[in-house]
XYZ file of C-alpha atoms in Angstrom:
341
model
C -12.987 17.637 -4.605
C -12.128 15.802 -7.794
C -11.891 12.415 -6.195
C -15.525 11.718 -5.398
C -17.143 12.459 -8.809
C -14.373 10.510 -10.559
C -15.791 7.307 -9.255
C -19.158 7.951 -10.901
C -17.568 9.552 -13.966
C -19.232 12.821 -13.176
C -17.722 16.227 -13.442
C -19.143 17.417 -10.200
C -19.776 20.917 -11.621
C -23.553 21.284 -11.036
C -24.689 23.088 -7.867
C -26.025 19.927 -6.163
C -22.963 17.848 -6.683
C -20.636 20.719 -5.752
C -22.589 21.445 -2.515
C -22.332 17.724 -1.585
C -18.632 17.651 -2.211
C -18.025 20.913 -0.265
C -20.072 19.423 2.705
C -17.906 16.280 2.635
C -14.752 18.258 2.490
C -15.810 20.369 5.492
C -16.840 17.156 7.277
C -13.329 15.691 6.645
C -11.682 18.858 7.937
C -13.865 18.779 10.929
C -12.948 15.181 11.857
C -9.255 15.826 11.310
C -9.393 18.695 13.903
C -12.214 17.779 16.276
C -11.191 14.174 16.946
C -8.318 15.507 19.143
C -10.182 18.191 20.930
C -11.507 17.341 24.442
C -11.931 20.556 26.350
C -14.820 23.070 25.781
C -12.229 25.842 25.452
C -10.378 24.101 22.633
C -13.629 23.250 20.837
C -14.811 26.914 21.064
C -11.448 27.992 19.693
C -11.873 25.554 16.719
C -15.507 26.684 16.194
C -14.604 30.334 16.086
C -11.783 29.620 13.714
C -14.042 27.556 11.461
C -16.709 30.225 11.416
C -14.135 32.830 10.434
C -12.803 30.770 7.565
C -16.173 30.149 6.047
C -17.594 33.655 6.655
C -17.665 36.233 3.891
C -18.675 39.884 4.613
C -20.043 38.806 8.036
C -22.725 36.716 6.303
C -22.706 33.004 6.723
C -24.690 30.829 4.377
C -27.617 29.257 6.282
C -26.929 25.794 5.214
C -23.254 26.183 6.100
C -24.097 27.646 9.519
C -26.355 24.719 10.342
C -23.599 22.297 9.251
C -20.997 24.024 11.519
C -23.465 24.025 14.483
C -23.971 20.325 14.053
C -20.182 19.743 13.853
C -19.605 21.472 17.172
C -22.455 19.946 19.035
C -21.679 18.388 22.452
C -24.333 15.740 21.980
C -24.087 14.735 18.223
C -21.277 13.682 15.943
C -21.157 14.440 12.202
C -19.305 11.997 10.057
C -19.330 10.495 6.559
C -20.395 6.946 5.612
C -18.944 5.403 2.473
C -20.353 2.532 0.518
C -18.515 1.148 -2.475
C -20.102 -1.492 -4.625
C -19.507 -2.448 -8.265
C -17.230 0.660 -8.805
C -19.930 2.962 -7.550
C -19.024 5.152 -4.583
C -21.761 6.568 -2.348
C -20.813 9.046 0.372
C -23.369 10.188 2.919
C -23.089 12.752 5.726
C -24.618 11.427 8.906
C -25.508 13.158 12.146
C -26.076 10.893 15.170
C -26.071 11.365 18.902
C -22.974 10.113 20.766
C -25.322 7.914 22.847
C -26.785 6.081 19.905
C -23.454 5.629 18.178
C -21.929 4.467 21.498
C -24.641 1.822 21.789
C -23.956 0.594 18.279
C -20.196 0.501 18.639
C -20.519 -1.409 21.971
C -22.842 -3.937 20.253
C -20.174 -4.629 17.634
C -17.485 -4.773 20.302
C -19.378 -7.336 22.313
C -19.988 -9.364 19.105
C -16.208 -9.398 18.483
C -15.247 -10.449 21.995
C -17.937 -13.127 22.088
C -16.858 -14.657 18.798
C -13.099 -14.348 19.261
C -11.457 -17.049 21.381
C -7.778 -15.857 21.074
C -8.182 -12.111 21.173
C -10.234 -9.654 23.260
C -10.543 -5.867 22.751
C -11.097 -3.288 25.438
C -12.310 -0.018 24.136
C -14.107 2.683 26.060
C -16.204 4.693 23.632
C -16.016 8.178 24.968
C -16.774 11.136 22.656
C -13.155 11.702 21.817
C -12.667 7.966 21.011
C -15.860 8.017 18.893
C -14.482 10.936 16.916
C -11.225 8.914 16.502
C -13.198 5.927 15.341
C -15.148 8.080 12.839
C -11.988 9.389 11.353
C -10.289 6.043 10.988
C -13.460 4.277 9.871
C -13.796 6.920 7.088
C -10.242 6.458 6.001
C -10.344 2.674 5.933
C -13.682 2.330 4.073
C -12.614 4.588 1.292
C -11.601 2.398 -1.744
C -7.814 1.875 -2.007
C -6.901 3.960 0.982
C -3.832 3.365 3.091
C -3.350 4.889 6.526
C -0.404 6.053 8.684
C -1.522 6.081 12.312
C 0.666 8.296 14.476
C 0.556 7.944 18.277
C 2.184 6.744 21.430
C 1.962 3.255 22.940
C -1.364 2.482 24.428
C -3.413 5.034 22.476
C -5.546 2.386 20.769
C -3.998 2.302 17.366
C -4.176 -1.501 16.989
C -7.462 -1.919 18.852
C -9.516 0.502 16.826
C -8.023 -0.731 13.528
C -8.860 -4.319 14.498
C -12.353 -3.248 15.593
C -13.041 -1.395 12.378
C -11.976 -4.544 10.352
C -14.464 -6.590 12.387
C -17.245 -3.987 12.081
C -17.023 -3.809 8.378
C -16.457 -7.460 7.733
C -12.886 -6.945 6.399
C -10.149 -9.559 6.625
C -7.448 -8.431 9.096
C -3.842 -9.426 8.830
C -1.220 -8.401 11.274
C 2.308 -8.780 10.130
C 4.981 -9.764 12.733
C 7.302 -6.863 13.465
C 10.768 -7.170 11.955
C 13.443 -8.078 14.477
C 17.194 -8.156 14.663
C 17.071 -11.771 13.458
C 15.461 -10.842 10.159
C 17.392 -7.656 9.694
C 20.488 -9.333 8.390
C 18.615 -11.867 6.314
C 16.632 -10.140 3.493
C 15.693 -13.406 1.837
C 14.250 -14.720 5.002
C 11.964 -11.699 5.501
C 10.873 -11.709 1.864
C 10.003 -15.364 2.131
C 7.966 -14.699 5.267
C 5.976 -11.910 3.533
C 5.394 -14.035 0.428
C 4.190 -17.096 2.376
C 2.011 -14.949 4.648
C 0.305 -12.858 2.025
C 0.159 -14.874 -1.197
C -2.974 -16.864 -0.231
C -4.991 -13.783 1.068
C -4.064 -11.873 -2.045
C -5.101 -14.754 -4.322
C -8.389 -15.075 -2.511
C -9.002 -11.327 -2.834
C -8.298 -11.575 -6.621
C -10.896 -14.303 -7.208
C -13.430 -13.142 -4.519
C -12.807 -9.395 -3.957
C -13.136 -8.456 -0.347
C -11.342 -5.644 1.538
C -8.191 -6.671 3.510
C -6.468 -4.560 6.197
C -2.765 -5.361 6.480
C -1.488 -3.908 9.767
C 2.230 -3.404 10.514
C 3.822 -1.670 13.495
C 6.673 0.563 12.306
C 10.237 0.069 13.634
C 13.686 1.172 12.671
C 13.884 -2.070 10.584
C 10.721 -1.453 8.573
C 12.322 0.034 5.375
C 12.531 -3.423 3.919
C 8.869 -4.094 4.556
C 7.876 -0.693 3.130
C 9.763 -1.322 0.005
C 8.353 -4.747 -0.350
C 4.727 -3.711 0.362
C 5.025 -0.639 -1.839
C 4.267 -2.866 -4.858
C 0.782 -3.148 -3.352
C 0.005 0.304 -2.029
C 1.465 2.096 -5.081
C 0.362 -0.089 -7.942
C -1.743 -3.039 -6.566
C 0.889 -5.239 -8.182
C 1.028 -8.697 -6.420
C 3.821 -10.131 -8.651
C 6.539 -10.128 -6.000
C 4.354 -12.167 -3.646
C 4.130 -15.207 -5.996
C 6.616 -17.633 -7.465
C 6.771 -17.964 -11.232
C 4.786 -21.233 -11.166
C 2.191 -19.628 -8.805
C 1.864 -16.667 -11.211
C 1.384 -18.962 -14.107
C -1.448 -20.793 -12.306
C -2.967 -17.499 -11.186
C -3.224 -16.244 -14.730
C -4.514 -19.472 -16.097
C -7.357 -19.685 -13.505
C -8.153 -15.984 -13.724
C -8.388 -16.120 -17.550
C -10.571 -19.243 -17.371
C -12.933 -17.713 -14.832
C -13.363 -14.352 -16.603
C -13.262 -15.598 -20.212
C -9.984 -13.914 -21.087
C -7.615 -15.591 -23.640
C -4.231 -16.497 -22.173
C -2.457 -14.358 -24.731
C -3.970 -11.237 -23.097
C -1.894 -11.384 -19.976
C -1.506 -7.587 -19.901
C -5.275 -7.186 -19.645
C -5.496 -9.644 -16.852
C -2.586 -8.064 -15.003
C -4.293 -4.646 -15.163
C -7.598 -6.060 -13.919
C -5.840 -7.867 -11.033
C -3.925 -4.725 -10.086
C -7.252 -2.745 -10.073
C -8.927 -5.308 -7.787
C -6.066 -5.180 -5.262
C -5.669 -1.483 -5.536
C -9.255 -0.949 -4.418
C -9.504 -3.670 -1.772
C -6.018 -3.707 0.003
C -5.666 -1.264 2.876
C -2.237 -1.052 4.465
C -1.967 0.451 7.864
C 1.416 1.512 9.369
C 1.358 2.276 13.087
C 4.247 4.704 14.047
C 5.217 6.704 17.175
C 5.995 9.758 15.149
C 5.449 10.894 11.618
C 8.457 9.844 9.489
C 9.912 12.249 6.953
C 9.539 9.761 4.143
C 8.165 10.139 0.629
C 6.992 6.486 0.787
C 3.987 7.687 2.738
C 3.030 10.692 0.628
C -0.213 8.913 -0.540
C -1.217 7.748 2.888
C -3.940 9.315 5.079
C -2.166 10.540 8.216
C -4.143 10.235 11.440
C -2.795 11.330 14.764
C -3.987 9.453 17.766
C -4.090 10.957 21.275
C -0.661 12.042 22.433
C 0.594 13.418 25.682
C 2.682 15.929 23.621
C -0.349 17.739 22.281
C -0.978 21.316 23.523
C -4.573 20.786 24.540
C -3.726 17.820 26.760
C -0.940 19.767 28.444
C -3.216 22.728 29.060
C -6.035 20.592 30.323
C -3.568 18.747 32.720
C -2.220 21.967 34.055
C -5.811 23.239 34.713
C -6.682 19.999 36.618
C -3.545 20.067 38.658
C -4.025 23.741 39.600
C -6.861 22.721 41.810
C -5.940 23.564 45.426
C -7.183 20.162 46.639
C -4.438 18.527 44.542
C -1.624 20.696 45.992
C -0.174 17.864 48.059
C -0.251 15.483 45.036
C 1.434 18.127 42.838
C 4.403 18.480 45.168
C 5.109 14.689 44.967
C 5.021 14.586 41.179
C 7.863 15.501 38.877
C 7.832 18.796 37.018
C 6.403 17.270 33.873
C 2.904 17.339 35.244
C 1.097 17.072 31.876
C 2.982 13.888 31.048
C 2.289 12.412 34.511
C -1.370 13.353 34.177
C -1.639 11.551 30.857
C 0.033 8.474 32.203
C -2.458 8.485 35.217
């Protein structure tokens, strides 16, 4: 609740501001839960739980009740839209029909596939996928956010991240996954990261524009995490430039912004602030790591065959008598098999 008014230097204590902040918080909670719910039963369970949490003495505030009803609609989706310009953060709560938002997303997807010669994306925007998009879109458009996407192979982690970068006009950088070749040569990997990221970082410093840096997590990723932590913790680009490149960077930045060269600390702080707001690092992992390095990351779980509601739904589907013959031919792990199908 304290994050949002901080951008506008407001306390957020008056009734109007506080109501907006609470609505945004509820919307965020809704997205974190609802984006993984697909069956009517699981949605009803969530709705009842939500109503209970926000009910006092069996009386629900009218505005809150309307908000909850819109959240649990089968035809509409409620999500936040974030705009960030010149250090001013605007957050709006939008309610749109799945049909309209589906048409808009398909329009952007077609635009990407028509303009991209080397890469094509295939995304089917069903209601669960649209909720997934809304959650990831919200996380990546928040200034300075970093995201840990948790999910199995083929759940759309890369595709949706790449799509959101295109949709918002962000630069997208995919880092090659660390292999056995690099694992025993730290200098080689550091040189690769420096050469690959120094120019985009420099361009962002002089012409601020959001950048998404995407990296798939592997057992060798600790080195990359440590190297990239300079960015996602402090916005510090120093390790990505040679001494001569840093000297040129400060000279050009001071000249452009009218800052004397003896005020390097002031320039350094401004540069860090620019990068801290505009750089979004996305780690894609199969399971959530027990690592303090990701404590500041927004954690988003993509669809997984291990989730209870998918197992329950799969069992319900396969309990249909018409599928008895098929069930006998499949292994005991029917939910897993259902998910793969």
